[in-house]
PDB file of C-alpha atoms in Angstrom:
ATOM      1  CA  MET A   1      46.659 210.402  91.090  1.00 52.00           C
ATOM      2  CA  GLN A   2      49.076 210.788  93.980  1.00 52.00           C
ATOM      3  CA  ALA A   3      51.829 213.419  93.917  1.00 54.00           C
ATOM      4  CA  TYR A   4      54.014 214.708  96.749  1.00 57.00           C
ATOM      5  CA  CYS A   5      54.274 217.816  98.916  1.00 62.00           C
ATOM      6  CA  GLY A   6      57.409 219.969  98.809  1.00 64.00           C
ATOM      7  CA  GLU A   7      58.887 223.360  98.006  1.00 72.00           C
ATOM      8  CA  THR A   8      59.735 224.936  94.641  1.00 81.00           C
ATOM      9  CA  PHE A   9      62.605 222.597  93.788  1.00 82.00           C
ATOM     10  CA  HIS A  10      60.550 219.498  94.547  1.00 81.00           C
ATOM     11  CA  TRP A  11      57.641 220.677  92.419  1.00 82.00           C
ATOM     12  CA  TYR A  12      59.822 221.353  89.412  1.00 86.00           C
ATOM     13  CA  ILE A  13      62.249 218.448  89.678  1.00 84.00           C
ATOM     14  CA  GLU A  14      60.269 215.698  91.406  1.00 81.00           C
ATOM     15  CA  ILE A  15      56.565 216.407  90.869  1.00 81.00           C
ATOM     16  CA  TRP A  16      56.320 217.721  87.323  1.00 85.00           C
ATOM     17  CA  PRO A  17      58.116 214.605  85.999  1.00 85.00           C
ATOM     18  CA  ARG A  18      55.400 212.517  87.667  1.00 83.00           C
ATOM     19  CA  ILE A  19      52.723 214.443  85.802  1.00 84.00           C
ATOM     20  CA  ALA A  20      54.460 214.560  82.398  1.00 88.00           C
ATOM     21  CA  PRO A  21      53.582 211.029  81.172  1.00 87.00           C
ATOM     22  CA  PHE A  22      49.882 211.695  81.847  1.00 86.00           C
ATOM     23  CA  LEU A  23      49.745 215.279  80.553  1.00 88.00           C
ATOM     24  CA  PRO A  24      48.136 214.595  77.141  1.00 88.00           C
ATOM     25  CA  SER A  25      45.369 212.592  78.825  1.00 86.00           C
ATOM     26  CA  LEU A  26      44.892 215.176  81.567  1.00 85.00           C
ATOM     27  CA  LEU A  27      44.523 217.976  79.005  1.00 88.00           C
ATOM     28  CA  ALA A  28      42.220 216.056  76.655  1.00 88.00           C
ATOM     29  CA  ASP A  29      38.751 217.503  76.160  1.00 86.00           C
ATOM     30  CA  ASP A  30      37.177 214.171  77.083  1.00 86.00           C
ATOM     31  CA  ALA A  31      39.354 213.605  80.185  1.00 81.00           C
ATOM     32  CA  PRO A  32      37.434 212.148  83.151  1.00 79.00           C
ATOM     33  CA  SER A  33      37.229 213.938  86.493  1.00 77.00           C
ATOM     34  CA  ILE A  34      40.671 213.742  88.056  1.00 81.00           C
ATOM     35  CA  ALA A  35      41.887 214.581  91.559  1.00 78.00           C
ATOM     36  CA  ILE A  36      45.568 214.914  92.431  1.00 79.00           C
ATOM     37  CA  TYR A  37      46.492 214.145  96.014  1.00 76.00           C
ATOM     38  CA  ILE A  38      49.526 216.223  96.983  1.00 73.00           C
ATOM     39  CA  GLY A  39      50.135 214.959 100.491  1.00 69.00           C
ATOM     40  CA  CYS A  40      49.916 218.272 102.396  1.00 74.00           C
ATOM     41  CA  LYS A  41      47.687 221.322 102.827  1.00 79.00           C
ATOM     42  CA  VAL A  42      47.042 222.861  99.415  1.00 79.00           C
ATOM     43  CA  GLN A  43      48.775 226.231  99.029  1.00 79.00           C
ATOM     44  CA  GLY A  44      48.314 228.856  96.332  1.00 80.00           C
ATOM     45  CA  TYR A  45      51.657 228.086  94.726  1.00 81.00           C
ATOM     46  CA  HIS A  46      50.651 224.437  94.302  1.00 83.00           C
ATOM     47  CA  ARG A  47      47.826 225.573  92.029  1.00 86.00           C
ATOM     48  CA  ASP A  48      50.213 227.953  90.229  1.00 89.00           C
ATOM     49  CA  PHE A  49      52.439 225.061  89.178  1.00 88.00           C
ATOM     50  CA  PHE A  50      49.520 223.174  87.675  1.00 86.00           C
ATOM     51  CA  GLU A  51      48.092 226.333  86.071  1.00 90.00           C
ATOM     52  CA  LEU A  52      51.443 226.929  84.366  1.00 91.00           C
ATOM     53  CA  ALA A  53      51.076 223.536  82.698  1.00 90.00           C
ATOM     54  CA  GLY A  54      47.465 224.252  81.711  1.00 89.00           C
ATOM     55  CA  LEU A  55      45.950 222.110  84.437  1.00 86.00           C
ATOM     56  CA  ASN A  56      43.494 224.571  85.946  1.00 82.00           C
ATOM     57  CA  SER A  57      40.596 223.789  88.262  1.00 74.00           C
ATOM     58  CA  SER A  58      38.384 222.855  85.312  1.00 75.00           C
ATOM     59  CA  LYS A  59      40.806 220.029  84.486  1.00 74.00           C
ATOM     60  CA  VAL A  60      41.903 218.664  87.841  1.00 77.00           C
ATOM     61  CA  ALA A  61      41.112 219.077  91.531  1.00 79.00           C
ATOM     62  CA  LEU A  62      43.924 219.343  94.059  1.00 79.00           C
ATOM     63  CA  ILE A  63      43.164 217.624  97.343  1.00 77.00           C
ATOM     64  CA  ASP A  64      44.950 217.210 100.652  1.00 75.00           C
ATOM     65  CA  GLU A  65      42.981 215.747 103.558  1.00 68.00           C
ATOM     66  CA  VAL A  66      39.611 215.416 101.844  1.00 71.00           C
ATOM     67  CA  PRO A  67      38.464 211.809 101.248  1.00 71.00           C
ATOM     68  CA  VAL A  68      37.952 210.984  97.576  1.00 69.00           C
ATOM     69  CA  PHE A  69      36.259 207.899  96.206  1.00 72.00           C
ATOM     70  CA  ALA A  70      37.870 207.022  92.891  1.00 72.00           C
ATOM     71  CA  LYS A  71      37.341 204.313  90.304  1.00 72.00           C
ATOM     72  CA  GLU A  72      41.089 204.179  89.705  1.00 71.00           C
ATOM     73  CA  VAL A  73      44.180 205.295  91.633  1.00 71.00           C
ATOM     74  CA  ILE A  74      47.393 206.037  89.735  1.00 72.00           C
ATOM     75  CA  ILE A  75      50.697 206.190  91.630  1.00 68.00           C
ATOM     76  CA  PRO A  76      53.331 207.566  89.224  1.00 70.00           C
ATOM     77  CA  THR A  77      56.641 205.748  89.079  1.00 63.00           C
ATOM     78  CA  SER A  78      58.591 208.641  87.483  1.00 60.00           C
ATOM     79  CA  GLY A  79      60.043 211.695  89.156  1.00 57.00           C
ATOM     80  CA  TYR A  80      61.034 210.341  92.540  1.00 60.00           C
ATOM     81  CA  SER A  81      64.696 211.200  92.063  1.00 68.00           C
ATOM     82  CA  HIS A  82      66.274 214.357  93.512  1.00 74.00           C
ATOM     83  CA  SER A  83      68.529 214.430  90.437  1.00 83.00           C
ATOM     84  CA  PRO A  84      67.370 216.443  87.398  1.00 84.00           C
ATOM     85  CA  LEU A  85      69.342 214.172  85.071  1.00 82.00           C
ATOM     86  CA  LEU A  86      67.518 211.069  86.288  1.00 83.00           C
ATOM     87  CA  ASN A  87      64.243 212.836  85.428  1.00 85.00           C
ATOM     88  CA  TYR A  88      65.687 214.123  82.137  1.00 88.00           C
ATOM     89  CA  TRP A  89      63.085 213.266  79.515  1.00 88.00           C
ATOM     90  CA  ASN A  90      60.040 214.151  81.592  1.00 89.00           C
ATOM     91  CA  LEU A  91      61.601 217.465  82.634  1.00 91.00           C
ATOM     92  CA  VAL A  92      62.426 218.318  79.018  1.00 90.00           C
ATOM     93  CA  SER A  93      58.884 217.383  78.044  1.00 92.00           C
ATOM     94  CA  MET A  94      57.364 219.659  80.697  1.00 92.00           C
ATOM     95  CA  ARG A  95      59.734 222.523  79.838  1.00 93.00           C
ATOM     96  CA  GLU A  96      58.800 222.339  76.147  1.00 93.00           C
ATOM     97  CA  HIS A  97      55.089 222.105  76.945  1.00 93.00           C
ATOM     98  CA  VAL A  98      55.109 225.128  79.275  1.00 93.00           C
ATOM     99  CA  GLU A  99      57.300 227.229  76.975  1.00 93.00           C
ATOM    100  CA  GLN A 100      54.922 226.550  74.106  1.00 91.00           C
ATOM    101  CA  ARG A 101      51.960 227.618  76.251  1.00 90.00           C
ATOM    102  CA  ILE A 102      53.466 230.902  77.429  1.00 89.00           C
ATOM    103  CA  ARG A 103      55.499 231.839  74.355  1.00 83.00           C
ATOM    104  CA  VAL A 104      55.155 235.489  73.358  1.00 65.00           C
ATOM    105  CA  SER A 105      56.327 236.773  69.976  1.00 57.00           C
ATOM    106  CA  THR A 106      58.715 239.695  70.390  1.00 57.00           C
ATOM    107  CA  PRO A 107      60.599 241.641  67.697  1.00 57.00           C
ATOM    108  CA  VAL A 108      64.313 240.878  67.391  1.00 56.00           C
ATOM    109  CA  LYS A 109      66.466 243.705  68.765  1.00 59.00           C
ATOM    110  CA  LEU A 110      69.969 244.161  67.424  1.00 57.00           C
ATOM    111  CA  LYS A 111      72.928 244.994  69.671  1.00 58.00           C
ATOM    112  CA  GLU A 112      70.770 244.862  72.794  1.00 77.00           C
ATOM    113  CA  ARG A 113      72.498 245.135  76.162  1.00 88.00           C
ATOM    114  CA  ARG A 114      72.680 241.777  77.860  1.00 93.00           C
ATOM    115  CA  LYS A 115      70.689 241.180  81.026  1.00 95.00           C
ATOM    116  CA  VAL A 116      72.257 239.922  84.258  1.00 97.00           C
ATOM    117  CA  LEU A 117      69.669 238.690  86.767  1.00 97.00           C
ATOM    118  CA  ILE A 118      70.739 238.210  90.399  1.00 97.00           C
ATOM    119  CA  LEU A 119      68.502 236.144  92.680  1.00 97.00           C
ATOM    120  CA  VAL A 120      68.613 237.838  96.095  1.00 96.00           C
ATOM    121  CA  ARG A 121      67.141 236.261  99.227  1.00 94.00           C
ATOM    122  CA  ASP A 122      66.204 239.315 101.273  1.00 94.00           C
ATOM    123  CA  LYS A 123      62.742 238.539 102.639  1.00 89.00           C
ATOM    124  CA  PRO A 124      62.622 239.436 106.361  1.00 85.00           C
ATOM    125  CA  GLY A 125      62.767 236.237 108.397  1.00 80.00           C
ATOM    126  CA  GLY A 126      63.569 234.168 105.314  1.00 75.00           C
ATOM    127  CA  ARG A 127      65.992 231.246 105.320  1.00 74.00           C
ATOM    128  CA  ARG A 128      69.623 231.651 104.258  1.00 83.00           C
ATOM    129  CA  ALA A 129      69.430 235.366 103.469  1.00 90.00           C
ATOM    130  CA  ASP A 130      72.218 236.588 101.182  1.00 94.00           C
ATOM    131  CA  SER A 131      71.380 240.271 100.744  1.00 92.00           C
ATOM    132  CA  ASN A 132      74.474 241.236 102.740  1.00 94.00           C
ATOM    133  CA  TYR A 133      76.593 239.451 100.147  1.00 95.00           C
ATOM    134  CA  PHE A 134      74.658 240.660  97.091  1.00 96.00           C
ATOM    135  CA  SER A 135      74.791 244.196  98.447  1.00 96.00           C
ATOM    136  CA  GLU A 136      74.483 247.492  96.600  1.00 96.00           C
ATOM    137  CA  GLN A 137      78.281 247.648  96.566  1.00 97.00           C
ATOM    138  CA  PHE A 138      78.443 244.212  94.931  1.00 97.00           C
ATOM    139  CA  LEU A 139      75.886 245.275  92.314  1.00 96.00           C
ATOM    140  CA  ASN A 140      77.766 248.478  91.572  1.00 96.00           C
ATOM    141  CA  ASP A 141      81.110 246.671  91.331  1.00 97.00           C
ATOM    142  CA  LEU A 142      79.608 244.067  88.993  1.00 97.00           C
ATOM    143  CA  SER A 143      78.086 246.747  86.758  1.00 96.00           C
ATOM    144  CA  THR A 144      81.408 248.586  86.648  1.00 95.00           C
ATOM    145  CA  GLY A 145      83.273 245.388  85.778  1.00 95.00           C
ATOM    146  CA  LEU A 146      80.910 244.687  82.888  1.00 95.00           C
ATOM    147  CA  ASN A 147      81.123 248.265  81.595  1.00 86.00           C
ATOM    148  CA  SER A 148      78.157 249.306  79.479  1.00 85.00           C
ATOM    149  CA  THR A 149      77.446 245.946  77.844  1.00 91.00           C
ATOM    150  CA  HIS A 150      75.137 244.529  80.510  1.00 95.00           C
ATOM    151  CA  ASP A 151      72.187 245.645  82.629  1.00 95.00           C
ATOM    152  CA  VAL A 152      72.283 244.237  86.174  1.00 96.00           C
ATOM    153  CA  GLU A 153      68.859 243.556  87.705  1.00 96.00           C
ATOM    154  CA  THR A 154      67.689 241.778  90.863  1.00 97.00           C
ATOM    155  CA  PHE A 155      65.050 239.125  91.507  1.00 95.00           C
ATOM    156  CA  ARG A 156      64.239 239.682  95.190  1.00 95.00           C
ATOM    157  CA  SER A 157      62.381 237.317  97.502  1.00 94.00           C
ATOM    158  CA  SER A 158      61.038 240.408  99.308  1.00 94.00           C
ATOM    159  CA  ASN A 159      59.120 241.407  96.168  1.00 95.00           C
ATOM    160  CA  ASP A 160      55.709 240.042  97.136  1.00 93.00           C
ATOM    161  CA  GLU A 161      54.150 240.867  93.775  1.00 94.00           C
ATOM    162  CA  LEU A 162      56.824 238.904  91.925  1.00 94.00           C
ATOM    163  CA  MET A 163      56.843 236.019  94.386  1.00 92.00           C
ATOM    164  CA  SER A 164      53.070 235.607  94.144  1.00 91.00           C
ATOM    165  CA  CYS A 165      53.229 235.230  90.346  1.00 93.00           C
ATOM    166  CA  LEU A 166      54.947 232.047  89.178  1.00 93.00           C
ATOM    167  CA  LEU A 167      54.532 233.015  85.529  1.00 93.00           C
ATOM    168  CA  CYS A 168      56.263 236.361  86.235  1.00 94.00           C
ATOM    169  CA  GLN A 169      59.186 234.517  87.829  1.00 95.00           C
ATOM    170  CA  VAL A 170      59.509 232.198  84.838  1.00 95.00           C
ATOM    171  CA  ARG A 171      59.440 235.128  82.411  1.00 94.00           C
ATOM    172  CA  ALA A 172      62.148 236.916  84.414  1.00 95.00           C
ATOM    173  CA  ILE A 173      64.421 233.880  84.075  1.00 95.00           C
ATOM    174  CA  GLN A 174      63.593 233.476  80.373  1.00 94.00           C
ATOM    175  CA  SER A 175      64.666 237.054  79.671  1.00 93.00           C
ATOM    176  CA  ALA A 176      68.079 236.771  81.371  1.00 96.00           C
ATOM    177  CA  ASP A 177      71.364 236.185  79.576  1.00 96.00           C
ATOM    178  CA  VAL A 178      73.200 235.660  82.874  1.00 97.00           C
ATOM    179  CA  ILE A 179      71.690 234.215  86.065  1.00 98.00           C
ATOM    180  CA  ILE A 180      73.448 234.539  89.424  1.00 98.00           C
ATOM    181  CA  GLY A 181      72.237 233.066  92.697  1.00 97.00           C
ATOM    182  CA  SER A 182      73.204 231.277  95.870  1.00 96.00           C
ATOM    183  CA  HIS A 183      72.662 227.528  96.106  1.00 94.00           C
ATOM    184  CA  GLY A 184      68.969 227.117  96.854  1.00 90.00           C
ATOM    185  CA  ALA A 185      65.465 226.553  95.511  1.00 88.00           C
ATOM    186  CA  GLY A 186      65.358 229.812  93.560  1.00 91.00           C
ATOM    187  CA  LEU A 187      67.767 228.303  91.047  1.00 94.00           C
ATOM    188  CA  SER A 188      65.108 225.703  90.198  1.00 93.00           C
ATOM    189  CA  HIS A 189      63.779 228.301  87.742  1.00 95.00           C
ATOM    190  CA  LEU A 190      66.844 227.477  85.631  1.00 95.00           C
ATOM    191  CA  LEU A 191      64.546 224.953  84.005  1.00 94.00           C
ATOM    192  CA  PHE A 192      63.381 227.908  81.882  1.00 95.00           C
ATOM    193  CA  ALA A 193      66.728 229.593  81.239  1.00 95.00           C
ATOM    194  CA  LYS A 194      67.345 230.505  77.622  1.00 92.00           C
ATOM    195  CA  ASP A 195      69.673 228.384  75.511  1.00 88.00           C
ATOM    196  CA  LYS A 196      73.357 229.114  76.254  1.00 92.00           C
ATOM    197  CA  ALA A 197      72.580 231.420  79.174  1.00 96.00           C
ATOM    198  CA  THR A 198      75.417 231.764  81.682  1.00 97.00           C
ATOM    199  CA  VAL A 199      74.687 230.480  85.200  1.00 98.00           C
ATOM    200  CA  LEU A 200      76.860 231.386  88.195  1.00 98.00           C
ATOM    201  CA  GLU A 201      75.975 229.483  91.366  1.00 97.00           C
ATOM    202  CA  ARG A 202      77.342 230.841  94.636  1.00 97.00           C
ATOM    203  CA  MET A 203      78.216 227.782  96.718  1.00 95.00           C
ATOM    204  CA  THR A 204      77.299 228.452 100.340  1.00 92.00           C
ATOM    205  CA  SER A 205      78.789 225.359 101.979  1.00 89.00           C
ATOM    206  CA  ASP A 206      81.015 222.381 101.233  1.00 85.00           C
ATOM    207  CA  GLY A 207      77.972 220.123 101.318  1.00 81.00           C
ATOM    208  CA  ASP A 208      76.070 221.857  98.502  1.00 84.00           C
ATOM    209  CA  SER A 209      74.948 219.293  95.957  1.00 84.00           C
ATOM    210  CA  GLY A 210      75.368 219.440  92.200  1.00 90.00           C
ATOM    211  CA  ILE A 211      71.658 219.496  91.377  1.00 92.00           C
ATOM    212  CA  TYR A 212      71.714 222.962  89.811  1.00 94.00           C
ATOM    213  CA  ALA A 213      74.784 222.099  87.750  1.00 95.00           C
ATOM    214  CA  GLU A 214      72.763 219.151  86.410  1.00 93.00           C
ATOM    215  CA  LEU A 215      69.783 221.397  85.713  1.00 93.00           C
ATOM    216  CA  ALA A 216      71.978 223.908  83.851  1.00 95.00           C
ATOM    217  CA  PHE A 217      73.421 221.052  81.768  1.00 94.00           C
ATOM    218  CA  LEU A 218      69.921 219.783  81.014  1.00 92.00           C
ATOM    219  CA  VAL A 219      68.804 223.108  79.494  1.00 93.00           C
ATOM    220  CA  GLY A 220      72.078 223.876  77.685  1.00 94.00           C
ATOM    221  CA  SER A 221      73.385 226.663  79.936  1.00 95.00           C
ATOM    222  CA  LYS A 222      77.019 227.499  80.658  1.00 96.00           C
ATOM    223  CA  TYR A 223      77.498 226.745  84.356  1.00 97.00           C
ATOM    224  CA  PHE A 224      80.151 227.929  86.833  1.00 97.00           C
ATOM    225  CA  PRO A 225      80.267 227.327  90.619  1.00 96.00           C
ATOM    226  CA  VAL A 226      81.617 230.332  92.531  1.00 97.00           C
ATOM    227  CA  ALA A 227      83.194 230.452  95.993  1.00 95.00           C
ATOM    228  CA  LYS A 228      81.033 231.739  98.832  1.00 94.00           C
ATOM    229  CA  ASN A 229      83.018 234.945  99.408  1.00 95.00           C
ATOM    230  CA  ALA A 230      84.158 235.675  95.852  1.00 97.00           C
ATOM    231  CA  LYS A 231      84.265 239.335  94.874  1.00 96.00           C
ATOM    232  CA  ALA A 232      82.193 240.874  92.102  1.00 97.00           C
ATOM    233  CA  LYS A 233      85.254 240.876  89.824  1.00 97.00           C
ATOM    234  CA  VAL A 234      85.271 237.068  89.840  1.00 98.00           C
ATOM    235  CA  TYR A 235      81.711 237.119  88.516  1.00 98.00           C
ATOM    236  CA  SER A 236      82.388 239.717  85.838  1.00 97.00           C
ATOM    237  CA  ASP A 237      85.522 237.832  84.704  1.00 97.00           C
ATOM    238  CA  LEU A 238      83.562 234.571  84.452  1.00 97.00           C
ATOM    239  CA  ILE A 239      80.778 236.273  82.505  1.00 97.00           C
ATOM    240  CA  ARG A 240      83.312 237.709  80.062  1.00 96.00           C
ATOM    241  CA  PHE A 241      84.957 234.302  79.691  1.00 96.00           C
ATOM    242  CA  ALA A 242      81.628 232.509  79.130  1.00 96.00           C
ATOM    243  CA  GLU A 243      80.476 234.995  76.515  1.00 93.00           C
ATOM    244  CA  SER A 244      83.770 234.813  74.627  1.00 91.00           C
ATOM    245  CA  ASN A 245      83.403 231.087  74.034  1.00 82.00           C
TER     246      ASN A 245
END
């Protein structure tokens, strides 16, 4: 089976939909030996994406430049679109499958403070860093604007332990009532946002696409684009508005 090489967004939005139609067969106890060609050097996070879906090394082999002699080659016809909505049903299928696999029963807590999760790109040498924007002052101003009803937490790209654990990243998104982040691949985790979560996307340029708005719509989140230099008060006002409706 041939897939495609890419970063986080591509694996969620373009590659998982290619796998979805074959997932029951791939996970079957009597499945034949299967190799998935991903088109680039296999990295650890490639395996993480398949592990999250239950496709561990006992089920499939990931290959890059190694020749494989196969009885049958399958080239998926789904998932080639950059648009989440054009991959709608396969994405929903994968989301439901993964959520069922990793679901953890937790007791219901009444009157719990709501969680605001801010995705901060602060890894040294990383692309499109935004830690100067999502500064400590911004975090403090946001917390003040939300009073005592919300806990503001950060999801930092400099956190190597978090970034090396895809399941941990998914669980962080699942636990958030509000998700804030700049336009970029980190927002691909919105695929696992809880129902009716509030999503605030900081638009970094006029050319930013609407792919994360589509993804938020797909999972039933309340979505708001926010100007690049908007103050923390804009975010707190939007959160209040979203939660009042």
